[in-house]
Amino acid sequence: MSNKIQRIRRHKRITKVLKGTQEQPRLVVFRSKKHIYAQLVDDNTHRVLTAVSTLSKAFQEKKVKSSDKSAAKVVGSLMAAKILEIGVKQVCFDRGGYKYHGRVKSLAEGAREGGVKF
């Protein structure tokens, strides 16, 4: 079984337990070899409330390499600013089936430093 299929199975198992609501949406992480993406999802209405990635204009203005831990931390802090702008204080973190280390951990730390609780 390939690593991608194993990650997708882990992610499905995680999302059975984690459900985002209007008061506490789900912060979902996806990473590729070059980029990292973060979305805020409300599972009750099946909507993405906001999203930030290394491809977004706000990140491109920072002039940071897009495939390392510092980029993930910047994406986390940009995501925290957008989350607080919406008026959400607490989220549940969905690591997307990835291990909690490296770029995923840096994104989470950047969001926490930005003022989001999870």
PDB file of C-alpha atoms in Angstrom:
ATOM      1  CA  MET A   1       0.000   0.000   0.000  1.00  0.00           C
ATOM      2  CA  SER A   2       1.391   3.403  -0.938  1.00  0.00           C
ATOM      3  CA  ASN A   3       2.113   6.194   1.526  1.00  0.00           C
ATOM      4  CA  LYS A   4      -0.563   8.405  -0.050  1.00  0.00           C
ATOM      5  CA  ILE A   5      -3.275   5.808   0.473  1.00  0.00           C
ATOM      6  CA  GLN A   6      -2.146   5.266   4.068  1.00  0.00           C
ATOM      7  CA  ARG A   7      -2.280   9.034   4.732  1.00  0.00           C
ATOM      8  CA  ILE A   8      -5.770   9.282   3.251  1.00  0.00           C
ATOM      9  CA  ARG A   9      -6.952   6.407   5.455  1.00  0.00           C
ATOM     10  CA  ARG A  10      -5.478   8.084   8.546  1.00  0.00           C
ATOM     11  CA  HIS A  11      -7.138  11.376   7.584  1.00  0.00           C
ATOM     12  CA  LYS A  12     -10.549   9.709   7.177  1.00  0.00           C
ATOM     13  CA  ARG A  13     -10.110   8.088  10.584  1.00  0.00           C
ATOM     14  CA  ILE A  14      -9.258  11.460  12.125  1.00  0.00           C
ATOM     15  CA  THR A  15     -12.169  13.315  10.505  1.00  0.00           C
ATOM     16  CA  LYS A  16     -14.649  10.789  11.957  1.00  0.00           C
ATOM     17  CA  VAL A  17     -13.745  12.152  15.390  1.00  0.00           C
ATOM     18  CA  LEU A  18     -13.016  15.821  14.601  1.00  0.00           C
ATOM     19  CA  LYS A  19     -16.060  17.814  13.529  1.00  0.00           C
ATOM     20  CA  GLY A  20     -15.849  21.543  12.958  1.00  0.00           C
ATOM     21  CA  THR A  21     -18.756  23.705  14.068  1.00  0.00           C
ATOM     22  CA  GLN A  22     -19.566  27.384  13.611  1.00  0.00           C
ATOM     23  CA  GLU A  23     -18.112  28.192  17.059  1.00  0.00           C
ATOM     24  CA  GLN A  24     -15.104  25.868  16.755  1.00  0.00           C
ATOM     25  CA  PRO A  25     -14.254  25.142  13.105  1.00  0.00           C
ATOM     26  CA  ARG A  26     -11.669  22.624  11.925  1.00  0.00           C
ATOM     27  CA  LEU A  27      -8.228  23.862  10.813  1.00  0.00           C
ATOM     28  CA  VAL A  28      -7.168  21.448   8.046  1.00  0.00           C
ATOM     29  CA  VAL A  29      -3.565  21.123   6.824  1.00  0.00           C
ATOM     30  CA  PHE A  30      -2.433  19.782   3.467  1.00  0.00           C
ATOM     31  CA  ARG A  31       1.170  19.729   2.383  1.00  0.00           C
ATOM     32  CA  SER A  32       2.867  18.902  -0.880  1.00  0.00           C
ATOM     33  CA  LYS A  33       6.555  18.830  -1.671  1.00  0.00           C
ATOM     34  CA  LYS A  34       6.658  22.536  -2.576  1.00  0.00           C
ATOM     35  CA  HIS A  35       3.705  24.126  -0.768  1.00  0.00           C
ATOM     36  CA  ILE A  36       1.576  23.978   2.375  1.00  0.00           C
ATOM     37  CA  TYR A  37      -2.118  24.823   2.609  1.00  0.00           C
ATOM     38  CA  ALA A  38      -4.410  25.595   5.569  1.00  0.00           C
ATOM     39  CA  GLN A  39      -8.208  25.823   5.488  1.00  0.00           C
ATOM     40  CA  LEU A  40     -10.797  26.640   8.123  1.00  0.00           C
ATOM     41  CA  VAL A  41     -13.804  24.342   7.612  1.00  0.00           C
ATOM     42  CA  ASP A  42     -17.295  24.350   9.129  1.00  0.00           C
ATOM     43  CA  ASP A  43     -18.494  20.742   8.817  1.00  0.00           C
ATOM     44  CA  ASN A  44     -22.114  21.526   9.688  1.00  0.00           C
ATOM     45  CA  THR A  45     -22.622  23.734   6.632  1.00  0.00           C
ATOM     46  CA  HIS A  46     -19.853  22.076   4.554  1.00  0.00           C
ATOM     47  CA  ARG A  47     -18.152  25.403   3.855  1.00  0.00           C
ATOM     48  CA  VAL A  48     -14.594  26.653   3.840  1.00  0.00           C
ATOM     49  CA  LEU A  49     -14.555  29.811   5.947  1.00  0.00           C
ATOM     50  CA  THR A  50     -11.062  30.976   5.006  1.00  0.00           C
ATOM     51  CA  ALA A  51      -7.858  29.595   3.538  1.00  0.00           C
ATOM     52  CA  VAL A  52      -4.171  30.503   3.288  1.00  0.00           C
ATOM     53  CA  SER A  53      -1.361  28.794   1.426  1.00  0.00           C
ATOM     54  CA  THR A  54       2.148  29.457   0.201  1.00  0.00           C
ATOM     55  CA  LEU A  55       0.536  30.376  -3.124  1.00  0.00           C
ATOM     56  CA  SER A  56      -1.577  33.220  -1.675  1.00  0.00           C
ATOM     57  CA  LYS A  57      -0.695  36.853  -2.340  1.00  0.00           C
ATOM     58  CA  ALA A  58      -0.205  37.673   1.341  1.00  0.00           C
ATOM     59  CA  PHE A  59       2.458  34.973   1.590  1.00  0.00           C
ATOM     60  CA  GLN A  60       4.148  35.934  -1.696  1.00  0.00           C
ATOM     61  CA  GLU A  61       4.704  39.461  -0.342  1.00  0.00           C
ATOM     62  CA  LYS A  62       6.789  38.021   2.536  1.00  0.00           C
ATOM     63  CA  LYS A  63       9.487  36.750   0.097  1.00  0.00           C
ATOM     64  CA  VAL A  64      10.046  33.456   1.939  1.00  0.00           C
ATOM     65  CA  LYS A  65      10.957  30.098   0.391  1.00  0.00           C
ATOM     66  CA  SER A  66       7.735  28.098   0.138  1.00  0.00           C
ATOM     67  CA  SER A  67       8.908  24.586   1.001  1.00  0.00           C
ATOM     68  CA  ASP A  68      10.471  24.815   4.462  1.00  0.00           C
ATOM     69  CA  LYS A  69       9.426  25.143   8.109  1.00  0.00           C
ATOM     70  CA  SER A  70       9.742  28.925   8.180  1.00  0.00           C
ATOM     71  CA  ALA A  71       7.197  29.146   5.349  1.00  0.00           C
ATOM     72  CA  ALA A  72       4.804  26.932   7.295  1.00  0.00           C
ATOM     73  CA  LYS A  73       5.165  29.177  10.340  1.00  0.00           C
ATOM     74  CA  VAL A  74       4.357  32.242   8.220  1.00  0.00           C
ATOM     75  CA  VAL A  75       1.292  30.484   6.785  1.00  0.00           C
ATOM     76  CA  GLY A  76       0.213  29.647  10.344  1.00  0.00           C
ATOM     77  CA  SER A  77       0.518  33.250  11.480  1.00  0.00           C
ATOM     78  CA  LEU A  78      -1.342  34.520   8.382  1.00  0.00           C
ATOM     79  CA  MET A  79      -4.053  31.951   9.058  1.00  0.00           C
ATOM     80  CA  ALA A  80      -4.297  33.055  12.695  1.00  0.00           C
ATOM     81  CA  ALA A  81      -4.814  36.663  11.598  1.00  0.00           C
ATOM     82  CA  LYS A  82      -7.610  35.620   9.236  1.00  0.00           C
ATOM     83  CA  ILE A  83      -9.224  33.397  11.878  1.00  0.00           C
ATOM     84  CA  LEU A  84      -9.262  36.196  14.454  1.00  0.00           C
ATOM     85  CA  GLU A  85     -10.592  38.590  11.798  1.00  0.00           C
ATOM     86  CA  ILE A  86     -13.599  36.288  11.319  1.00  0.00           C
ATOM     87  CA  GLY A  87     -14.183  36.300  15.076  1.00  0.00           C
ATOM     88  CA  VAL A  88     -13.247  32.707  15.912  1.00  0.00           C
ATOM     89  CA  LYS A  89     -11.097  32.201  18.997  1.00  0.00           C
ATOM     90  CA  GLN A  90     -10.755  28.401  19.172  1.00  0.00           C
ATOM     91  CA  VAL A  91     -10.369  25.740  16.474  1.00  0.00           C
ATOM     92  CA  CYS A  92      -9.772  21.997  16.346  1.00  0.00           C
ATOM     93  CA  PHE A  93      -6.554  21.114  14.545  1.00  0.00           C
ATOM     94  CA  ASP A  94      -6.752  18.495  11.783  1.00  0.00           C
ATOM     95  CA  ARG A  95      -3.238  17.449  10.818  1.00  0.00           C
ATOM     96  CA  GLY A  96      -4.526  15.771   7.654  1.00  0.00           C
ATOM     97  CA  GLY A  97      -3.074  12.342   8.372  1.00  0.00           C
ATOM     98  CA  TYR A  98       0.483  13.670   8.580  1.00  0.00           C
ATOM     99  CA  LYS A  99       2.760  13.198  11.574  1.00  0.00           C
ATOM    100  CA  TYR A 100       2.839  16.157  13.955  1.00  0.00           C
ATOM    101  CA  HIS A 101       6.386  17.281  13.234  1.00  0.00           C
ATOM    102  CA  GLY A 102       8.259  19.396  10.716  1.00  0.00           C
ATOM    103  CA  ARG A 103       6.132  21.706   8.593  1.00  0.00           C
ATOM    104  CA  VAL A 104       2.809  20.639  10.153  1.00  0.00           C
ATOM    105  CA  LYS A 105       4.109  21.396  13.649  1.00  0.00           C
ATOM    106  CA  SER A 106       5.533  24.760  12.486  1.00  0.00           C
ATOM    107  CA  LEU A 107       2.176  25.753  11.015  1.00  0.00           C
ATOM    108  CA  ALA A 108       0.449  24.877  14.287  1.00  0.00           C
ATOM    109  CA  GLU A 109       2.999  26.842  16.320  1.00  0.00           C
ATOM    110  CA  GLY A 110       2.596  29.857  14.019  1.00  0.00           C
ATOM    111  CA  ALA A 111      -1.181  29.755  14.487  1.00  0.00           C
ATOM    112  CA  ARG A 112      -0.821  29.449  18.264  1.00  0.00           C
ATOM    113  CA  GLU A 113       1.586  32.397  18.380  1.00  0.00           C
ATOM    114  CA  GLY A 114      -0.963  34.370  16.355  1.00  0.00           C
ATOM    115  CA  GLY A 115      -3.523  33.944  19.129  1.00  0.00           C
ATOM    116  CA  VAL A 116      -5.609  30.927  18.073  1.00  0.00           C
ATOM    117  CA  LYS A 117      -6.318  28.278  20.716  1.00  0.00           C
ATOM    118  CA  PHE A 118      -6.451  24.527  20.036  1.00  0.00           C
TER     119      PHE A 118
END
